[in-house]
mmCIF file of C-alpha atoms in Angstrom:
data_model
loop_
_atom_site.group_PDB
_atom_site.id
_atom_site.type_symbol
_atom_site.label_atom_id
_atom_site.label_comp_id
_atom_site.label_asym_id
_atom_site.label_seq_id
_atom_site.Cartn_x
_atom_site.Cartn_y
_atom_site.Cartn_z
ATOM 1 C CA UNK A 1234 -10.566 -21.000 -41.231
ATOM 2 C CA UNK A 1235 -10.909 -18.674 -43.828
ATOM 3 C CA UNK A 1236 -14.111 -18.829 -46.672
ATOM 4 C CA UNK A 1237 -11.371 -18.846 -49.392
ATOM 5 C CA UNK A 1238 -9.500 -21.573 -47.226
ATOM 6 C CA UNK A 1239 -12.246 -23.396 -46.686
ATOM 7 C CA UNK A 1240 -13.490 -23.425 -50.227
ATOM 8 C CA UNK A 1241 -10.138 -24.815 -51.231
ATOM 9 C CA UNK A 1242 -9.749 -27.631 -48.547
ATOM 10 C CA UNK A 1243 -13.058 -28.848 -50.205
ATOM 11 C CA UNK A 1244 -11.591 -28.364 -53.669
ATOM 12 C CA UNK A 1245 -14.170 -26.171 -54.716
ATOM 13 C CA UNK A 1246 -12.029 -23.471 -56.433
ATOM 14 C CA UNK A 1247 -11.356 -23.355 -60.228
ATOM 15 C CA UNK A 1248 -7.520 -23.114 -60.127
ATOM 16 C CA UNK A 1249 -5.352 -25.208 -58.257
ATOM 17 C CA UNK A 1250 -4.116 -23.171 -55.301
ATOM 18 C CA UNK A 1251 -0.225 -23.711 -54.079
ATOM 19 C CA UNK A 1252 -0.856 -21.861 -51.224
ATOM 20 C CA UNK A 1253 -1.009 -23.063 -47.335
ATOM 21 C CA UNK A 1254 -4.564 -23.712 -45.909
ATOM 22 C CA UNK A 1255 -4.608 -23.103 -42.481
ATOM 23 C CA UNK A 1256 -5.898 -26.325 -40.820
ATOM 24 C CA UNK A 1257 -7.905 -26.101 -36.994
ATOM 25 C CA UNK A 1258 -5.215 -27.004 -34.170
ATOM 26 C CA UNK A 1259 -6.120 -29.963 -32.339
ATOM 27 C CA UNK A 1260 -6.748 -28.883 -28.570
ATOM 28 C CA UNK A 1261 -4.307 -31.007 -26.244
ATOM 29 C CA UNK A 1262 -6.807 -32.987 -23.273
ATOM 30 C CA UNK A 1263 -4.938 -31.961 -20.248
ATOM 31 C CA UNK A 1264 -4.010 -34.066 -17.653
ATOM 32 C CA UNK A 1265 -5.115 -33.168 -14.060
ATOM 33 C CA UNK A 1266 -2.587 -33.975 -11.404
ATOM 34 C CA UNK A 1267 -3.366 -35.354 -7.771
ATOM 35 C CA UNK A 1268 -1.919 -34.840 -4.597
ATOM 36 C CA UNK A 1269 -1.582 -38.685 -4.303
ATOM 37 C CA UNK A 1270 0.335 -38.340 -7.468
ATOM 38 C CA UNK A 1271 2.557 -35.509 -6.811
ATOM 39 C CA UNK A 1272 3.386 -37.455 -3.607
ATOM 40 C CA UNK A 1273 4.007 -40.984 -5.627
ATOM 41 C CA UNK A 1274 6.499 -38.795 -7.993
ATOM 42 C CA UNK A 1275 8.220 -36.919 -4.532
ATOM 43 C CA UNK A 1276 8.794 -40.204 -3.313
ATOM 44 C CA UNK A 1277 10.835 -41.507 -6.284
ATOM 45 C CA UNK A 1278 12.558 -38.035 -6.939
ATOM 46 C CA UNK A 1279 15.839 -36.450 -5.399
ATOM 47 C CA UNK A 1280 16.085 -33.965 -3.404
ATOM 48 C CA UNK A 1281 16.603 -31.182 -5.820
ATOM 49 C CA UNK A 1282 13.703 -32.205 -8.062
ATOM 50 C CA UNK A 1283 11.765 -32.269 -4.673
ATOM 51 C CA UNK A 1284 12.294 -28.515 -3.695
ATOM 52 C CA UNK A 1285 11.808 -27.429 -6.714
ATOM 53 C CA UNK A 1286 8.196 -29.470 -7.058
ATOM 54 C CA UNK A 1287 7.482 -28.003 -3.273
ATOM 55 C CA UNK A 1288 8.431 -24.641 -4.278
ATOM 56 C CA UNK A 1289 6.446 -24.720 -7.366
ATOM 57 C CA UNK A 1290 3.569 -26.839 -4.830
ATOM 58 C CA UNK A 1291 3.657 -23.781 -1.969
ATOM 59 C CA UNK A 1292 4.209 -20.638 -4.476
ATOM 60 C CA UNK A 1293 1.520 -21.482 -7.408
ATOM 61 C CA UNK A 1294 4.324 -20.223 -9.727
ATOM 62 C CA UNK A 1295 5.538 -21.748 -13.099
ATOM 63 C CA UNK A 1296 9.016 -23.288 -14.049
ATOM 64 C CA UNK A 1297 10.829 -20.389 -15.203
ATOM 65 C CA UNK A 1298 10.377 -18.187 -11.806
ATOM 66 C CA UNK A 1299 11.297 -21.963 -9.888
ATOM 67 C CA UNK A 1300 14.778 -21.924 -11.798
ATOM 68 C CA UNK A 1301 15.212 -18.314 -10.970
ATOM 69 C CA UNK A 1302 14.220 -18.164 -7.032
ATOM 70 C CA UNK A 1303 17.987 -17.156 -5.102
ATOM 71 C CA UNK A 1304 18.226 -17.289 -1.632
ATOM 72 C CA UNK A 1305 18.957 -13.403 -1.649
ATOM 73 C CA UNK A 1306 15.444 -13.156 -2.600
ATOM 74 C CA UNK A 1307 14.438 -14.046 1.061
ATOM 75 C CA UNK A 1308 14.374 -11.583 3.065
ATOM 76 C CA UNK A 1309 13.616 -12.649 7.076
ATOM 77 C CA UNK A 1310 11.676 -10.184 9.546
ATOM 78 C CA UNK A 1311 13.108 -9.410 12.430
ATOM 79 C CA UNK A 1312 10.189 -10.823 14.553
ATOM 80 C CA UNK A 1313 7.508 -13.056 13.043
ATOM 81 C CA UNK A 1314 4.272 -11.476 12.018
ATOM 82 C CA UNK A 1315 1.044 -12.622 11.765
ATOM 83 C CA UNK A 1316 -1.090 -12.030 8.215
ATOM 84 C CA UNK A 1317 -4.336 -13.474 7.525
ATOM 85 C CA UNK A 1318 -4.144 -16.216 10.271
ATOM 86 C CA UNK A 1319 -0.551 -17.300 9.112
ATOM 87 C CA UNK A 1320 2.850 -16.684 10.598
ATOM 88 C CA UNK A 1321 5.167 -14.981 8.310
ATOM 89 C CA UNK A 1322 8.661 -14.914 8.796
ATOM 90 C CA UNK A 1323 9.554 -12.868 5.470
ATOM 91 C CA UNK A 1324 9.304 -12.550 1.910
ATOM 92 C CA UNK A 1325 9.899 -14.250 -1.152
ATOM 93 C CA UNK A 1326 10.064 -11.728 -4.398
ATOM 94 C CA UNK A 1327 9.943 -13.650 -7.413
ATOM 95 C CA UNK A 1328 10.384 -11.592 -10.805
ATOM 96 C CA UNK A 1329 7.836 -13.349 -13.397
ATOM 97 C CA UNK A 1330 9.112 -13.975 -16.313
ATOM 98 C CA UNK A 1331 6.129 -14.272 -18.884
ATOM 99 C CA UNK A 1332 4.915 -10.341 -17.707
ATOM 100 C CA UNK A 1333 8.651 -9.209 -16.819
ATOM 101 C CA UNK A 1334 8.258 -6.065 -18.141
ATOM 102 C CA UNK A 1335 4.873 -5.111 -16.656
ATOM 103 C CA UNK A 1336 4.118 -4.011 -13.169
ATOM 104 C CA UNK A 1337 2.540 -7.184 -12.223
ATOM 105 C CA UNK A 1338 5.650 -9.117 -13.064
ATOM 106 C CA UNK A 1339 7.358 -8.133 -9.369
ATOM 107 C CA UNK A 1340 5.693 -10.201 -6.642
ATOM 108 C CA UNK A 1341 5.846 -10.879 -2.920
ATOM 109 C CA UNK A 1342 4.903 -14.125 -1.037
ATOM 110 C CA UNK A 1343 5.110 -14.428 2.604
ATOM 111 C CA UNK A 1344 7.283 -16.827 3.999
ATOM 112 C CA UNK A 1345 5.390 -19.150 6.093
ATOM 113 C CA UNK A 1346 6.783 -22.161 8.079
ATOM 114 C CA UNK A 1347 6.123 -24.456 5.128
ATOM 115 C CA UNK A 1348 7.287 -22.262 3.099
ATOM 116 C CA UNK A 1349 10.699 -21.700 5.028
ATOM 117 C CA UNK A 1350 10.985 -25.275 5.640
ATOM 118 C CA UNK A 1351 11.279 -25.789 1.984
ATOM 119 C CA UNK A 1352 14.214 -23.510 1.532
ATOM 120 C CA UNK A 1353 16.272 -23.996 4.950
ATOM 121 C CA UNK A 1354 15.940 -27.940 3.592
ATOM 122 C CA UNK A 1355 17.437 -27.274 0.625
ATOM 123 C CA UNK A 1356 20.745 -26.417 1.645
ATOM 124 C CA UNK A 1357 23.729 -29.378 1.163
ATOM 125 C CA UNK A 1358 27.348 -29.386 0.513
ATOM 126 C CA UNK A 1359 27.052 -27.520 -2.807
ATOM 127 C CA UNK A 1360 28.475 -23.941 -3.253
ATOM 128 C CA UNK A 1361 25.441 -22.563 -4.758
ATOM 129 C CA UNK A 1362 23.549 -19.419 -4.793
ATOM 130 C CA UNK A 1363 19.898 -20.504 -6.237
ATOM 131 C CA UNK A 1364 17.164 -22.286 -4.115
ATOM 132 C CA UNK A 1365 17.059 -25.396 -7.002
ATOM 133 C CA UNK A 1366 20.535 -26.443 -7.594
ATOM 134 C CA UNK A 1367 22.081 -29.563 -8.020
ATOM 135 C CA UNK A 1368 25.900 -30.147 -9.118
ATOM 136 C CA UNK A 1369 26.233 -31.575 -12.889
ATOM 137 C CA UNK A 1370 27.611 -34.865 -12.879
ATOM 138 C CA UNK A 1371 29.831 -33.550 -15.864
ATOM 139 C CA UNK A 1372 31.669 -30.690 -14.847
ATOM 140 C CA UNK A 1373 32.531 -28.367 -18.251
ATOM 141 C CA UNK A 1374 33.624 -24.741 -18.706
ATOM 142 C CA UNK A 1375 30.704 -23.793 -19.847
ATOM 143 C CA UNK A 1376 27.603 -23.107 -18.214
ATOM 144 C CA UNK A 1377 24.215 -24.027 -19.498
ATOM 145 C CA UNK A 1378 21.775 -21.836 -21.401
ATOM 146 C CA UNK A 1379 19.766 -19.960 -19.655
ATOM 147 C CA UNK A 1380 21.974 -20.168 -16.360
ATOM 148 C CA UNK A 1381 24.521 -17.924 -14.951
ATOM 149 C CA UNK A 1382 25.942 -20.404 -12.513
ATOM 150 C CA UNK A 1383 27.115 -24.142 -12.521
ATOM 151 C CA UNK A 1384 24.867 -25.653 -10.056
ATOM 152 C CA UNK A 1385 21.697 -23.858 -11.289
ATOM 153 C CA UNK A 1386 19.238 -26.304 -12.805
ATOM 154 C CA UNK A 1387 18.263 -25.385 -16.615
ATOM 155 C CA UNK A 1388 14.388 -24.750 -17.080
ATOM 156 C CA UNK A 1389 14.519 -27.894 -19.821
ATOM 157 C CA UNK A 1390 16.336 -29.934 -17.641
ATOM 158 C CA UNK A 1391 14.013 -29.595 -14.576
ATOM 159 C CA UNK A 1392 11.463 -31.001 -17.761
ATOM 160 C CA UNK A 1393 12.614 -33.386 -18.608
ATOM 161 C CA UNK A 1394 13.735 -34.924 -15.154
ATOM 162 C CA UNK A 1395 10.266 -34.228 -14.042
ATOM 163 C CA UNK A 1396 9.084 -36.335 -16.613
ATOM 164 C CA UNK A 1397 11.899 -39.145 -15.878
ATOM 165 C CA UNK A 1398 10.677 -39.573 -12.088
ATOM 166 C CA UNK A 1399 7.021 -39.737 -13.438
ATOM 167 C CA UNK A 1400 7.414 -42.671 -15.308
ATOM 168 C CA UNK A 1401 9.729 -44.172 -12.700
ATOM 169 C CA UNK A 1402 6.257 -43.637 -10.125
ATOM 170 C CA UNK A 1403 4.274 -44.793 -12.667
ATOM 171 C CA UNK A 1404 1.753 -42.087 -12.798
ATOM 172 C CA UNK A 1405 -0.792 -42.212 -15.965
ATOM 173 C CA UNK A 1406 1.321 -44.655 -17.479
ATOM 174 C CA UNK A 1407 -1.780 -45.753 -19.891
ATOM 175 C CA UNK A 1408 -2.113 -41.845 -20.999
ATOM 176 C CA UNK A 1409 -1.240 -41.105 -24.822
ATOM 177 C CA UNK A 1410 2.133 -39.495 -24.849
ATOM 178 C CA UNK A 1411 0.598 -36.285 -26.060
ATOM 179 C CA UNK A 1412 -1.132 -36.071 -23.102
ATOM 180 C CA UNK A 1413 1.389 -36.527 -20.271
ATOM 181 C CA UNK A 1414 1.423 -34.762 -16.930
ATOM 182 C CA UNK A 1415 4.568 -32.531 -16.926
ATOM 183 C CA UNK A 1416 6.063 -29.699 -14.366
ATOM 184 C CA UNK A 1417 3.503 -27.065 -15.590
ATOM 185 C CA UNK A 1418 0.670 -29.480 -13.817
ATOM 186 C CA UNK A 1419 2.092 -28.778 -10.011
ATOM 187 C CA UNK A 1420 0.754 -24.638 -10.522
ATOM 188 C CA UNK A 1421 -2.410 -26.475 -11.428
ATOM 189 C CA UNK A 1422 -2.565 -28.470 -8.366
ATOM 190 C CA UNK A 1423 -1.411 -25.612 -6.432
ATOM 191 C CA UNK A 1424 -4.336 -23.245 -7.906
ATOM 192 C CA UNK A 1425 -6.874 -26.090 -6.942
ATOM 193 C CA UNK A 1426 -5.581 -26.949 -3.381
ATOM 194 C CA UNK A 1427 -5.914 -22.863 -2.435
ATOM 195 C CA UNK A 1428 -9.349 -22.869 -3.767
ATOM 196 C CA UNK A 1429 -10.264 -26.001 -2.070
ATOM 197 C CA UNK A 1430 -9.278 -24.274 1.410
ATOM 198 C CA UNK A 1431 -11.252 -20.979 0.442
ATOM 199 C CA UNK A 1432 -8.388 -19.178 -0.433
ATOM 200 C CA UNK A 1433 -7.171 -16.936 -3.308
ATOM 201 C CA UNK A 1434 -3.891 -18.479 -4.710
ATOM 202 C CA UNK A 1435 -3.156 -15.230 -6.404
ATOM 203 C CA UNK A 1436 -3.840 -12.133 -4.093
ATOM 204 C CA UNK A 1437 -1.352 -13.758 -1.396
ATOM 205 C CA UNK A 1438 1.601 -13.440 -4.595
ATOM 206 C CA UNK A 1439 0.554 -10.110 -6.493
ATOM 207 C CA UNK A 1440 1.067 -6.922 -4.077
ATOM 208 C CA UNK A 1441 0.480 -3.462 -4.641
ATOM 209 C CA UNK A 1442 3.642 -1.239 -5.470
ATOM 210 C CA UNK A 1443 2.914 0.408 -2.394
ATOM 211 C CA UNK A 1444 2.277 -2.480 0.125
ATOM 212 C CA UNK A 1445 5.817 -3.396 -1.257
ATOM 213 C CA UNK A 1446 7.424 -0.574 0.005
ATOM 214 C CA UNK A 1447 5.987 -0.715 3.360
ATOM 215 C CA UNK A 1448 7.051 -4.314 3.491
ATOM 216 C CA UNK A 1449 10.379 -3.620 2.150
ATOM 217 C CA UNK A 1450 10.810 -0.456 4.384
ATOM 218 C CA UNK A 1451 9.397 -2.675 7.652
ATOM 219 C CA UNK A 1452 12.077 -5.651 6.744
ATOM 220 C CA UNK A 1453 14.971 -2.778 6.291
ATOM 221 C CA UNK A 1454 16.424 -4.547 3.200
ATOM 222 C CA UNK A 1455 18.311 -3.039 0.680
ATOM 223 C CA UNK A 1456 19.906 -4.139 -2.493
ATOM 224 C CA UNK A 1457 22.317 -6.657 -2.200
ATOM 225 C CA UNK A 1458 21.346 -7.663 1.609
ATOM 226 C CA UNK A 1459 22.563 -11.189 2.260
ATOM 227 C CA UNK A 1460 19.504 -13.771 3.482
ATOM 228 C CA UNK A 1461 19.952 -15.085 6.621
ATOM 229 C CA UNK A 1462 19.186 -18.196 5.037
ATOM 230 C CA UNK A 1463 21.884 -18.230 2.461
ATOM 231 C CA UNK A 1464 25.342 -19.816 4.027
#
């Protein structure tokens, strides 16, 4: 806050001022979650809300990038490889949103079994083309903000139904509303569970522009390429 500010919230100058004070923003107490929580809210959620919490659980990335993840984004090697003590069946590239227009914004993850379970699982009898997808259960001409296809799920949406399924578990039910777990909590867990098990949960995501290439040059994929996971 400003002297002149200051001096004013304490009614200290000679002339009244009409002005606005700045006032000190009250820092929001963030809410850890657990992995006995995150499995209490799986439990309760369907199976949409689940791949999107797993994918959000196994990449470390935020809500906006879960929405977004197609499965032409996968791309499968032709023989597994093994990096860093993992198998790795392919790549994910994810295009983050918050630093989309700075080099850091294109990642890579490898596709390990957990990893590939979560997306070969999340095929069902919708026509879809995005990893999270779910068919409304009102069916309208138009499609949602922020969406270019029915059956992709609406960053808000995935929110609030987040929320929904954690007061159906009833996870921190005593916790001031101000203060509630939401979506953004999973990449928390995520961070903490990698550097639990001595690993970084970033370097595996954020590549070099020319490890990329090789990668993308060993896989043969080129724009457009159809994932052999996608039906």
């Amino acid at each position: 806050m400003s002297t002149f500010a200051d001096a004013v919230h304490q009614r200290r100058g000679k002339k009244p001022y009409l002005g606005k004070v700045c006032k000190p923003k009250e820092k929001k107490q963030r809410q850890r979650l657990t992995l006995d929580e995150y499995r209490a809210i799986w439990i309760v959620s369907p199976s949409w809300l689940r791949t999107a919490m797993d994918l959000a659980l196994e990449t470390t990335h935020a809500v906006n990038e879960i929405c977004s993840v197609r499965y032409t984004d996968v791309q499968l090697l032709a023989e597994p490889v093994s990096e860093g003590g993992l198998l790795v069946s392919g790549y994910l590239r994810i295009h983050r949103q918050k630093v989309q227009h700075k080099e850091a914004s294109r990642v890579v993850i490898p596709v390990t079994p957990s990893l590939f379970k979560i997306i070969n699982e999340s095929h069902d009898n919708v026509r879809y083309k995005y990893v999270v997808h779910r068919m409304p259960s009102r069916i309208s001409n138009e499609v949602s903000k922020h969406c270019d296809h029915l059956t992709q799920i609406n960053r808000k949406y995935l929110i609030r139904a987040f929320s929904k399924y954690l007061n159906l578990a009833g996870v921190k039910k005593k916790v001031a509303a101000e203060c509630r777990l939401t979506f953004h909590e999973i990449r928390g867990l995520a961070i903490h569970l990698y550097d639990n098990a001595g690993h970084d949960p970033h370097k595996p995501a954020l590549l070099t522009p020319m490890l990329r290439a090789q990668k993308y040059t060993k896989m043969g994929t080129l724009s457009g390429c159809k994932s052999p996971l996608q039906r």
